[in-house]
Short mmCIF file of C-alpha atoms in Angstrom, two decimals:
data_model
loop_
_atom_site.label_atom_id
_atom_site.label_comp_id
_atom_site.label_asym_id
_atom_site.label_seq_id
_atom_site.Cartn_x
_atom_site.Cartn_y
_atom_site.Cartn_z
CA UNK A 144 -7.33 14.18 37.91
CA UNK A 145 -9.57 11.99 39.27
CA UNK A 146 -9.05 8.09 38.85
CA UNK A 147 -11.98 6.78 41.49
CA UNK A 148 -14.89 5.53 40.17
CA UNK A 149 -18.66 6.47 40.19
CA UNK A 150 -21.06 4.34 41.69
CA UNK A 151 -22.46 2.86 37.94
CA UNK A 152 -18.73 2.08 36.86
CA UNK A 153 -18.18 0.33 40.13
CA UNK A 154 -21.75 -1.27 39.83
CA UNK A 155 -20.90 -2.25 36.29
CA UNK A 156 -17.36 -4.21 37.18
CA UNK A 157 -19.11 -5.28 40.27
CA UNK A 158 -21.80 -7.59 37.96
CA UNK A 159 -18.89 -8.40 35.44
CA UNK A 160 -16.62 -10.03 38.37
CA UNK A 161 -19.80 -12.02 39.64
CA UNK A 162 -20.63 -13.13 35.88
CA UNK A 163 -17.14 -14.37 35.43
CA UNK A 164 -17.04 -16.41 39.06
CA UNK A 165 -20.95 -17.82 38.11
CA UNK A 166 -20.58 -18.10 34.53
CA UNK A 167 -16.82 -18.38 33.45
CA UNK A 168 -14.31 -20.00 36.21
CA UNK A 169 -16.00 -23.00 36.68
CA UNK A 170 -15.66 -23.87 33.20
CA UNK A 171 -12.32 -22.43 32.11
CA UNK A 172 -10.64 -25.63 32.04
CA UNK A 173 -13.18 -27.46 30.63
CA UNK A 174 -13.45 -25.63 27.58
CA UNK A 175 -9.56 -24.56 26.77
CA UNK A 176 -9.14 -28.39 26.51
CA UNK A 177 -12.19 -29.16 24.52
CA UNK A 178 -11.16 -26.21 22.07
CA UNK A 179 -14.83 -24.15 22.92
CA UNK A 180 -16.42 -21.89 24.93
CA UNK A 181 -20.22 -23.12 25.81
CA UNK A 182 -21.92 -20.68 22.52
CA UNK A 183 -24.72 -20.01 25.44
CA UNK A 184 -22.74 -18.02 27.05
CA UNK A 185 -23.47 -15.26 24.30
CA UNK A 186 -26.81 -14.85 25.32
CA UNK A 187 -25.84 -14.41 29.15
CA UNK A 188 -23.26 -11.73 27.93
CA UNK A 189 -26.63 -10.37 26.17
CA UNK A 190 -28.74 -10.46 28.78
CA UNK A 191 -26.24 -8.30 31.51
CA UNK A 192 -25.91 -5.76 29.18
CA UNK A 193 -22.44 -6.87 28.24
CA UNK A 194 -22.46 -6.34 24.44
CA UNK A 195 -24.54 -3.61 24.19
CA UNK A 196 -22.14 -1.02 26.21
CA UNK A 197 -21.75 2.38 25.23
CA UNK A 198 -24.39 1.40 22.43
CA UNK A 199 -27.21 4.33 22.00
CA UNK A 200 -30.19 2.77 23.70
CA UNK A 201 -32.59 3.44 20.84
CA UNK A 202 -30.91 0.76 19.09
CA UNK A 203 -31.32 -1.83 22.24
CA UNK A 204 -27.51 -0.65 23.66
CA UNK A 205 -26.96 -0.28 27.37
CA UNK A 206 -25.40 2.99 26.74
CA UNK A 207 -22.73 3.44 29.30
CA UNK A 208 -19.03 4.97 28.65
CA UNK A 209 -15.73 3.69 27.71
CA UNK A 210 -14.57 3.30 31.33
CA UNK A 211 -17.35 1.41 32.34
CA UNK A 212 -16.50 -1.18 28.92
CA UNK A 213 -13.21 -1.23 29.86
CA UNK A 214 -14.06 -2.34 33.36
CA UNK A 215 -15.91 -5.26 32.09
CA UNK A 216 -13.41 -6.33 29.06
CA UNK A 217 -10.74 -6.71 32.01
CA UNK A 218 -12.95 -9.03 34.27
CA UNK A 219 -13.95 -11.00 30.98
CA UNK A 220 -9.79 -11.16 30.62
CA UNK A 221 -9.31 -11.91 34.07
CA UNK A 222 -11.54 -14.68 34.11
CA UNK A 223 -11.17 -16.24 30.73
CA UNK A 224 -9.86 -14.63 26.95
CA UNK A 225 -12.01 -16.74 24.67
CA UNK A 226 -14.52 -15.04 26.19
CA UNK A 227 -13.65 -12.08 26.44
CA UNK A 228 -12.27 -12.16 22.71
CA UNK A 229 -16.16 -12.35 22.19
CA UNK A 230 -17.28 -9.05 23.33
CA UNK A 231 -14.50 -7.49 21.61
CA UNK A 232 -15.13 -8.42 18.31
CA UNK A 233 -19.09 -8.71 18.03
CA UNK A 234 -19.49 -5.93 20.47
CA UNK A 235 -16.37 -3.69 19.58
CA UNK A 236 -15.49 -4.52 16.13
CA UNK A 237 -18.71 -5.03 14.67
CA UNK A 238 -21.70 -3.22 16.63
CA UNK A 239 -19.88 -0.28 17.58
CA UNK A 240 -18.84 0.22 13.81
CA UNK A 241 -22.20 -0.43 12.78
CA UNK A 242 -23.15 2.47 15.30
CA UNK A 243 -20.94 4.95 13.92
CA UNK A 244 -20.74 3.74 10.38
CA UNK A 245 -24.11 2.30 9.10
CA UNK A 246 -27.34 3.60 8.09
CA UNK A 247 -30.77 3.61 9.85
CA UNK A 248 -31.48 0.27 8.16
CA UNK A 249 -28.61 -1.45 8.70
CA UNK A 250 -28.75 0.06 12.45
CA UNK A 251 -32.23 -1.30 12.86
CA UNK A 252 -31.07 -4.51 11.38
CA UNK A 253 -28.47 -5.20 13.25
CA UNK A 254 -27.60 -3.52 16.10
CA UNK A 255 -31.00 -4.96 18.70
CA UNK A 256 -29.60 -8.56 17.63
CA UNK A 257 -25.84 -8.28 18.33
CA UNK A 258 -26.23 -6.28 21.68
CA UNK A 259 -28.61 -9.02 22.73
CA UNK A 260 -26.72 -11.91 21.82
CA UNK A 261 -29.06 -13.12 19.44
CA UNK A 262 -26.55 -12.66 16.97
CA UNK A 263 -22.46 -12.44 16.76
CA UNK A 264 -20.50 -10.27 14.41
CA UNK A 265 -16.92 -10.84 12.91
CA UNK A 266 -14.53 -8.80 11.62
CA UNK A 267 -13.81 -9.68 7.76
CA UNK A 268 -10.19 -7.99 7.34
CA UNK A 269 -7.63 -10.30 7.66
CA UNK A 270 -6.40 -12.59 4.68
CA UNK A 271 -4.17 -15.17 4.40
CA UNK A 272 -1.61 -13.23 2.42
CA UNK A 273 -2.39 -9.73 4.25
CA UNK A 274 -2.13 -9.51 7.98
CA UNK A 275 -0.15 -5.90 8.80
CA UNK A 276 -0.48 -5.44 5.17
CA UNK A 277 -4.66 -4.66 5.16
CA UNK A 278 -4.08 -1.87 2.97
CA UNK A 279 -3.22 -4.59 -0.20
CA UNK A 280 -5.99 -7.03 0.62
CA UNK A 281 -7.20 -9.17 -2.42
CA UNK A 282 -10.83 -9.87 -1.44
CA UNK A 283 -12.74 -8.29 -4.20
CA UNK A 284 -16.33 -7.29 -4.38
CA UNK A 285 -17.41 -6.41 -8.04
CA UNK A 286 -20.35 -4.69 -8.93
CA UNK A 287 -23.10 -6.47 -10.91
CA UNK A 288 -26.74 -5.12 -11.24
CA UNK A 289 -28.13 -3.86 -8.00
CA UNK A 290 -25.66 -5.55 -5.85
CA UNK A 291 -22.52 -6.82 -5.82
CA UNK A 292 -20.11 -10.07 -6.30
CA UNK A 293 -17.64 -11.14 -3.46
CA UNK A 294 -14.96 -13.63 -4.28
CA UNK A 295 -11.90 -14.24 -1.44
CA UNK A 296 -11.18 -15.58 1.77
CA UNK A 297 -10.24 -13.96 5.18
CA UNK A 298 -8.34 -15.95 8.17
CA UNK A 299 -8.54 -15.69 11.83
CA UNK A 300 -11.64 -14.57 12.29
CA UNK A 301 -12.59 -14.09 15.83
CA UNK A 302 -16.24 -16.01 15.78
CA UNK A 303 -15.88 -16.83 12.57
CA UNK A 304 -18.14 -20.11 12.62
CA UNK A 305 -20.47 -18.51 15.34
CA UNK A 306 -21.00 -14.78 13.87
CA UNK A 307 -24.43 -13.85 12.08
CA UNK A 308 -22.87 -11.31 10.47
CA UNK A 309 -19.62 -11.17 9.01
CA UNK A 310 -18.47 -6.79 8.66
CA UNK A 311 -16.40 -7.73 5.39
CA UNK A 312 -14.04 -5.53 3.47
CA UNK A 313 -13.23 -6.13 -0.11
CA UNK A 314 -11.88 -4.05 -2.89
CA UNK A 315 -14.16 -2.38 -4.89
CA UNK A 316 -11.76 -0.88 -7.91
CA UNK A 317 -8.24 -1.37 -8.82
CA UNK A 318 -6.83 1.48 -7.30
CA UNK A 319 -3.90 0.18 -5.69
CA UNK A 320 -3.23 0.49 -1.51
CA UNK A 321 -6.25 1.21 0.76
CA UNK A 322 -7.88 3.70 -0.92
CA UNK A 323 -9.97 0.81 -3.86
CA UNK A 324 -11.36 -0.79 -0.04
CA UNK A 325 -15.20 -0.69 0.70
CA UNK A 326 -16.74 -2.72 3.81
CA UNK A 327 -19.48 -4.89 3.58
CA UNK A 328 -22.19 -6.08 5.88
CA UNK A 329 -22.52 -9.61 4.56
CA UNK A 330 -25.04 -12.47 6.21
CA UNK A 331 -23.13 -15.49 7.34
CA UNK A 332 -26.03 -17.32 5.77
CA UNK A 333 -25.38 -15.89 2.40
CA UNK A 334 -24.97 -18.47 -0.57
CA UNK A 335 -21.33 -19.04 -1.56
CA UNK A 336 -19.60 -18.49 1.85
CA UNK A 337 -18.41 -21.17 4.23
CA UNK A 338 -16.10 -21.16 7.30
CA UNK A 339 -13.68 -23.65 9.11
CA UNK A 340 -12.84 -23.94 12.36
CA UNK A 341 -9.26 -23.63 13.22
CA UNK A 342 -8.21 -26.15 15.29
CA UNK A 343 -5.07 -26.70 17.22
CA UNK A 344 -3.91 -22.97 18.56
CA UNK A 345 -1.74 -21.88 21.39
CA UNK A 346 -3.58 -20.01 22.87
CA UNK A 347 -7.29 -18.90 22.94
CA UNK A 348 -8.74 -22.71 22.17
CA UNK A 349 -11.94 -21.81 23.29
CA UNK A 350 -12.96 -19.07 20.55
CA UNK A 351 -14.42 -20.14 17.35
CA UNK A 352 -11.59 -18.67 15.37
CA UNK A 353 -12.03 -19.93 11.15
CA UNK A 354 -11.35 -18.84 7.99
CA UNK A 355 -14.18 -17.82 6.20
CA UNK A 356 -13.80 -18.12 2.12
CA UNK A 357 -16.21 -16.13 -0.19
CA UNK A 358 -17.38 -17.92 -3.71
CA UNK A 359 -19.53 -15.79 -5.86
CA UNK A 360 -20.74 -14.57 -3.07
CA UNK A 361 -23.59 -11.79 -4.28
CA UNK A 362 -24.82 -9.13 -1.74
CA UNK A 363 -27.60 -6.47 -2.56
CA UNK A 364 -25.94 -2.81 -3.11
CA UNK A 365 -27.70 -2.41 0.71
CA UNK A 366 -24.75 -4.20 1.99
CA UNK A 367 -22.21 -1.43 1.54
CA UNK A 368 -21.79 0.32 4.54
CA UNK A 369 -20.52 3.70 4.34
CA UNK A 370 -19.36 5.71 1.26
CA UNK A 371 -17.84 3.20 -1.42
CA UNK A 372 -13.58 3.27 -1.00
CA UNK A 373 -13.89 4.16 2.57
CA UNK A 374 -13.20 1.01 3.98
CA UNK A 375 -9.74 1.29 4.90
CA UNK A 376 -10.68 3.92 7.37
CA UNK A 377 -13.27 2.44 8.22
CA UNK A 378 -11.96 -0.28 9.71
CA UNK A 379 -8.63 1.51 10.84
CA UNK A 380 -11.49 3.93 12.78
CA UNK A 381 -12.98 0.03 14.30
CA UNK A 382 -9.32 -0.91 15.11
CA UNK A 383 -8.36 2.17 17.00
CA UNK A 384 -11.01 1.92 19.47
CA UNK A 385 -10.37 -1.91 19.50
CA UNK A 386 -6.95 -1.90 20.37
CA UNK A 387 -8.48 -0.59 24.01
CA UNK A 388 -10.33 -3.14 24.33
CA UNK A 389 -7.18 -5.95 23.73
CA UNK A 390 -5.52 -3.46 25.94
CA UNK A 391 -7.92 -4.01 28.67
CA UNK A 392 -8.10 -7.89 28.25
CA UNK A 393 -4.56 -8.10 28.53
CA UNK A 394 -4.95 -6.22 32.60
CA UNK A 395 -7.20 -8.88 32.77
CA UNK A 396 -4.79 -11.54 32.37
CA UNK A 397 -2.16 -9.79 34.05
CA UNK A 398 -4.22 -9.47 37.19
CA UNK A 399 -5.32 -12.81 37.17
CA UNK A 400 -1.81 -13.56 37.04
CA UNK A 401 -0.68 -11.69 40.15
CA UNK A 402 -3.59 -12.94 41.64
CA UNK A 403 -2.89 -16.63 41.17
CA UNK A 404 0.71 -15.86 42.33
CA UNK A 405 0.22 -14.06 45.33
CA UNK A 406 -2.25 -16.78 46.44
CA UNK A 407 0.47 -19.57 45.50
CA UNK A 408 3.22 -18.11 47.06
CA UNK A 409 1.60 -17.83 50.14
CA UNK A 410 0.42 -21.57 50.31
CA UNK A 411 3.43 -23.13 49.01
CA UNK A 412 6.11 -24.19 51.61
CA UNK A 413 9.53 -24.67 50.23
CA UNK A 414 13.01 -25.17 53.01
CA UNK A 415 10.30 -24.61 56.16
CA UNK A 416 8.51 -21.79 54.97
CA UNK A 417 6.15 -20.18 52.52
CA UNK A 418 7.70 -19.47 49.45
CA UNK A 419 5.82 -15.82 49.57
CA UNK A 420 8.71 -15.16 52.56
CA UNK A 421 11.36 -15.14 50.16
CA UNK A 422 13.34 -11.99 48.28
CA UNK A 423 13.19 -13.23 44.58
CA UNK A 424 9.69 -14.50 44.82
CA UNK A 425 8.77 -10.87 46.07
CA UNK A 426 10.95 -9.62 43.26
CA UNK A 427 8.82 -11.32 41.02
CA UNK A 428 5.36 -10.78 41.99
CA UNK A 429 6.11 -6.90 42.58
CA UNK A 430 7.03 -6.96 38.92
CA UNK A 431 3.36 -8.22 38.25
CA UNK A 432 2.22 -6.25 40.07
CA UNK A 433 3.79 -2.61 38.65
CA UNK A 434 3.23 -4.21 35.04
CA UNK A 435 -0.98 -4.10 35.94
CA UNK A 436 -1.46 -1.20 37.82
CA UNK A 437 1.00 0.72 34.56
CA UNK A 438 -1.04 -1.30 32.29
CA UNK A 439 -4.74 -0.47 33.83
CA UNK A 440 -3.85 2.92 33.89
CA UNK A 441 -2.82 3.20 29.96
CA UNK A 442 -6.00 2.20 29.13
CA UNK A 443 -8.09 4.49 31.25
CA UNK A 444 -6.49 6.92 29.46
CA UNK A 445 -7.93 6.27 26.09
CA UNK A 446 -10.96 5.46 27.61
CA UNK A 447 -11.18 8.97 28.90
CA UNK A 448 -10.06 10.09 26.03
CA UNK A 449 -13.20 8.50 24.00
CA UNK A 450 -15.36 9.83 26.60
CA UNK A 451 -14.45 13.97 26.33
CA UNK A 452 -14.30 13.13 22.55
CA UNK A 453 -9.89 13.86 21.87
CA UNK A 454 -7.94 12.03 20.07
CA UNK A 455 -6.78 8.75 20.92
CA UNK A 456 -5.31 6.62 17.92
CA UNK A 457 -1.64 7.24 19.41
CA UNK A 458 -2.93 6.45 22.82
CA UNK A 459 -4.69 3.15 22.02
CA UNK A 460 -1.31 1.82 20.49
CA UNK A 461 0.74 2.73 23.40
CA UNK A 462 -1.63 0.75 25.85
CA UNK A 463 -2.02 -1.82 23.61
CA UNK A 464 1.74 -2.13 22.58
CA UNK A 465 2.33 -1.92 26.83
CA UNK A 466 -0.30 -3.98 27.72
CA UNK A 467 -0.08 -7.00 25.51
CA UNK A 468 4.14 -7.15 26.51
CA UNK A 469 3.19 -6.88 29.89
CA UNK A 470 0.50 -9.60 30.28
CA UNK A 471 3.49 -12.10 28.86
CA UNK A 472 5.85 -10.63 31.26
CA UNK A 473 3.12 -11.20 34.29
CA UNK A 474 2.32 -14.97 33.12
CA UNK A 475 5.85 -15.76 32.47
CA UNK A 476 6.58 -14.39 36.30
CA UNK A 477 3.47 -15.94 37.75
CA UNK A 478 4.64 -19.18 36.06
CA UNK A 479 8.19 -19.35 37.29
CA UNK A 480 6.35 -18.88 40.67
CA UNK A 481 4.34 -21.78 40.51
CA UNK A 482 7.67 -23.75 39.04
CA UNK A 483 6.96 -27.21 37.50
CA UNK A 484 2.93 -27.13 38.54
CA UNK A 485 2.26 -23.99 36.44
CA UNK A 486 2.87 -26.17 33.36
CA UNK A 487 0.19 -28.14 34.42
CA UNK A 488 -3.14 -26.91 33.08
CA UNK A 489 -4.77 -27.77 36.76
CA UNK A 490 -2.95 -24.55 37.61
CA UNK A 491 -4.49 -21.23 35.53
CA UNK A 492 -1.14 -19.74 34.87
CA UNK A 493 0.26 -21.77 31.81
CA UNK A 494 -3.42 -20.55 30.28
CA UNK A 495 -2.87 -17.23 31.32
CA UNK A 496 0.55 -17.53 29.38
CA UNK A 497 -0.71 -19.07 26.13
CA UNK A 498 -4.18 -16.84 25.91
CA UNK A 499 -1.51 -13.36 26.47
CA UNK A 500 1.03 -14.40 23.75
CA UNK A 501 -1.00 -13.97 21.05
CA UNK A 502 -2.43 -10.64 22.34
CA UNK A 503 1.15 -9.08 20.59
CA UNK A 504 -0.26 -10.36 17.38
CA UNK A 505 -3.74 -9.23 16.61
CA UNK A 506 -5.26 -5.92 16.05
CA UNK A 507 -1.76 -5.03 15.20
CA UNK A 508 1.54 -6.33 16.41
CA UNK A 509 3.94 -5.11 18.67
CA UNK A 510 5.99 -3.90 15.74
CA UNK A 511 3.27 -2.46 13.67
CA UNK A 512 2.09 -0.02 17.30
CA UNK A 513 5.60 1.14 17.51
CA UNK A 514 5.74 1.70 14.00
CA UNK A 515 1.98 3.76 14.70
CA UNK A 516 3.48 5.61 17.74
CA UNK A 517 6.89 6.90 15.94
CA UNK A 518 5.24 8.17 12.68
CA UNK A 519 2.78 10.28 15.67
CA UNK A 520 5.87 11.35 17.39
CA UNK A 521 7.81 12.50 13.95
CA UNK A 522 5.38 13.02 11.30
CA UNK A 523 7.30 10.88 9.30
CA UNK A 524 5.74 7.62 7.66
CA UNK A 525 7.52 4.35 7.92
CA UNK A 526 4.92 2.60 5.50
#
């Protein structure tokens, strides 16, 4: 096995780590406390070639491979997760499922806009009363005429208030479970649907998360993408590939927390002497450090997986389920490193902290991947 990288995937992580000390660092502070990211930084993520990765260039993608998108979701992590959360939801949610999922017309429609960044996508799956639970969602889309009726309301939508397009999924019968679920390529400027910013969170205060509520909200019968009652799988299919990408983010943070700590350590004089000098201060930033390389290297796996086209659901959980647990581990360490200045947000590590606790929560919890890995391991289902 060979784990070095080609010239284009070093090339490619190369640009992202320059975008993120041009573009990103500077600004980090500024925006966590003002609760947003600067939206114009979409169009710069455009522009590199950011949210077009491993996107068929016919469609205006940058093509590339899995690898070479992980490499760049960790430097967007590294350098700030609002950002970063943006690429993996309007490129990896929504484009890449449009790529796989949609028809030459919705392709054409949408695809040369989102990989741009002349338009955002969010992921519609998440309700207020159904966050493991998809499968029972009550969003319902009924049909009427040529088109159909959407009434229901989704919550915390990654770009909710930004996105163009919202990739919706609603139930289109009364089957019960997953199987009565059909997604939905709905226009953000659609009559009948509105969104709200969610102010206030932990962690990630510089993404436009919202709740986006649907009233009588009537799309043409063009809007369905893929067969009708596939949705479920659909978007399973979106969050498989997806939980990489959080994967990635969270090496991201974790390196950016051995990197702050390392560089603290050695600058900080406690009793005489740098504070790097001494046992349990080593003890802590070695554990950093084994949590990103074991980390990094989970999610080259299901990148490489992608890439020679072999399963990777089961793998995608495990990084994910490691990843996420280990990004709070390496914050929590970096921060006990810093002592009382890492709870000051003039020091990147109580950030680093709040930004990787939620990463246990979305696209699947802790809980829900172990769940994902034992029924892999057994064959038996614990839903």
């Amino acid at each position: 096995m060979n784990l070095e990288l080609s010239e284009e995937q070093e090339a490619v992580r190369q640009l992202a780590k320059d975008f993120v000390a041009r573009d990103i660092a500077p600004h980090v502070v500024e925006w966590d406390r003002a609760e947003s990211v600067d939206k114009s930084i979409v169009k710069k993520l455009g522009s590199l070639g950011f949210l077009g990765l491993t996107v068929p260039e016919e469609y205006g993608g940058s093509g590339g491979d899995h690898l070479a998108y992980c490499l760049v979701t960790e430097e967007l992590g590294r350098g700030d997760s609002s950002v970063r959360g943006i690429v993996s939801v309007s490129l990896g949610l929504v484009a890449k499922t449009i790529a796989a999922w949609g028809d030459d017309e919705q392709k054409g429609q949408w695809l040369p806009r989102l990989t741009a960044g002349d338009a955002v996508g969010c992921f519609g799956l998440t309700e207020p009363g159904t966050g493991s639970d998809a499968g029972n969602l009550t969003t319902k889309a009924v049909r009427d005429g040529d088109g159909y009726v959407i009434n229901g309301s989704k919550m915390f939508i990654t770009n909710g208030t930004w996105a163009d397009v919202v990739l919706l999924f609603a139930r289109t019968n009364d089957t019960p479970g997953h199987k009565g679920i059909s997604a939905f390529l709905v226009p953000t400027d659609t009559p009948g649907l509105t969104r709200r910013t969610i102010h206030g969170k932990l962690g990630l205060r510089g993404q436009a998360t919202a709740e986006v509520v649907l009233e009588d909200v009537r799309v043409p019968a063009t809007a369905l993408m893929g067969p009708e009652g596939k949705g479920f799988s659909i978007a399973m299919s979106a969050l498989a590939k997806g939980r990489m990408s959080v994967a990635a983010g969270c090496v991201g943070i974790a390196q950016a927390a051995l990197d702050a700590a390392v560089g603290y350590a050695a600058e900080r004089e406690q009793f005489g002497k740098s504070i790097a000098s001494y046992q349990l201060v080593q003890e802590l930033i070695s554990d950093i450090s084994v949590d990103v390389d074991a980390a990094r290297l989970l999610t080259w796996r299901v990148a490489d997986l992608i890439d020679r086209g072999e399963d990777f659901a089961t793998a995608a959980s495990q990084a994910k389920l490691f990843a996420s647990e280990a990004a709070v581990r390496a914050a929590n360490n970096a921060l006990q490193v810093f002592g009382g200045y890492g709870y000051i947000d003039e020091y990147p590590v109580g950030k680093l902290l709040r930004d990787a606790r939620v990463m246990t929560l979305y696209e699947g919890t802790s809980q829900i991947q172990k769940l994902i890995i034992g029924r892999a391991l057994t064959g038996v289902s614990a839903f």
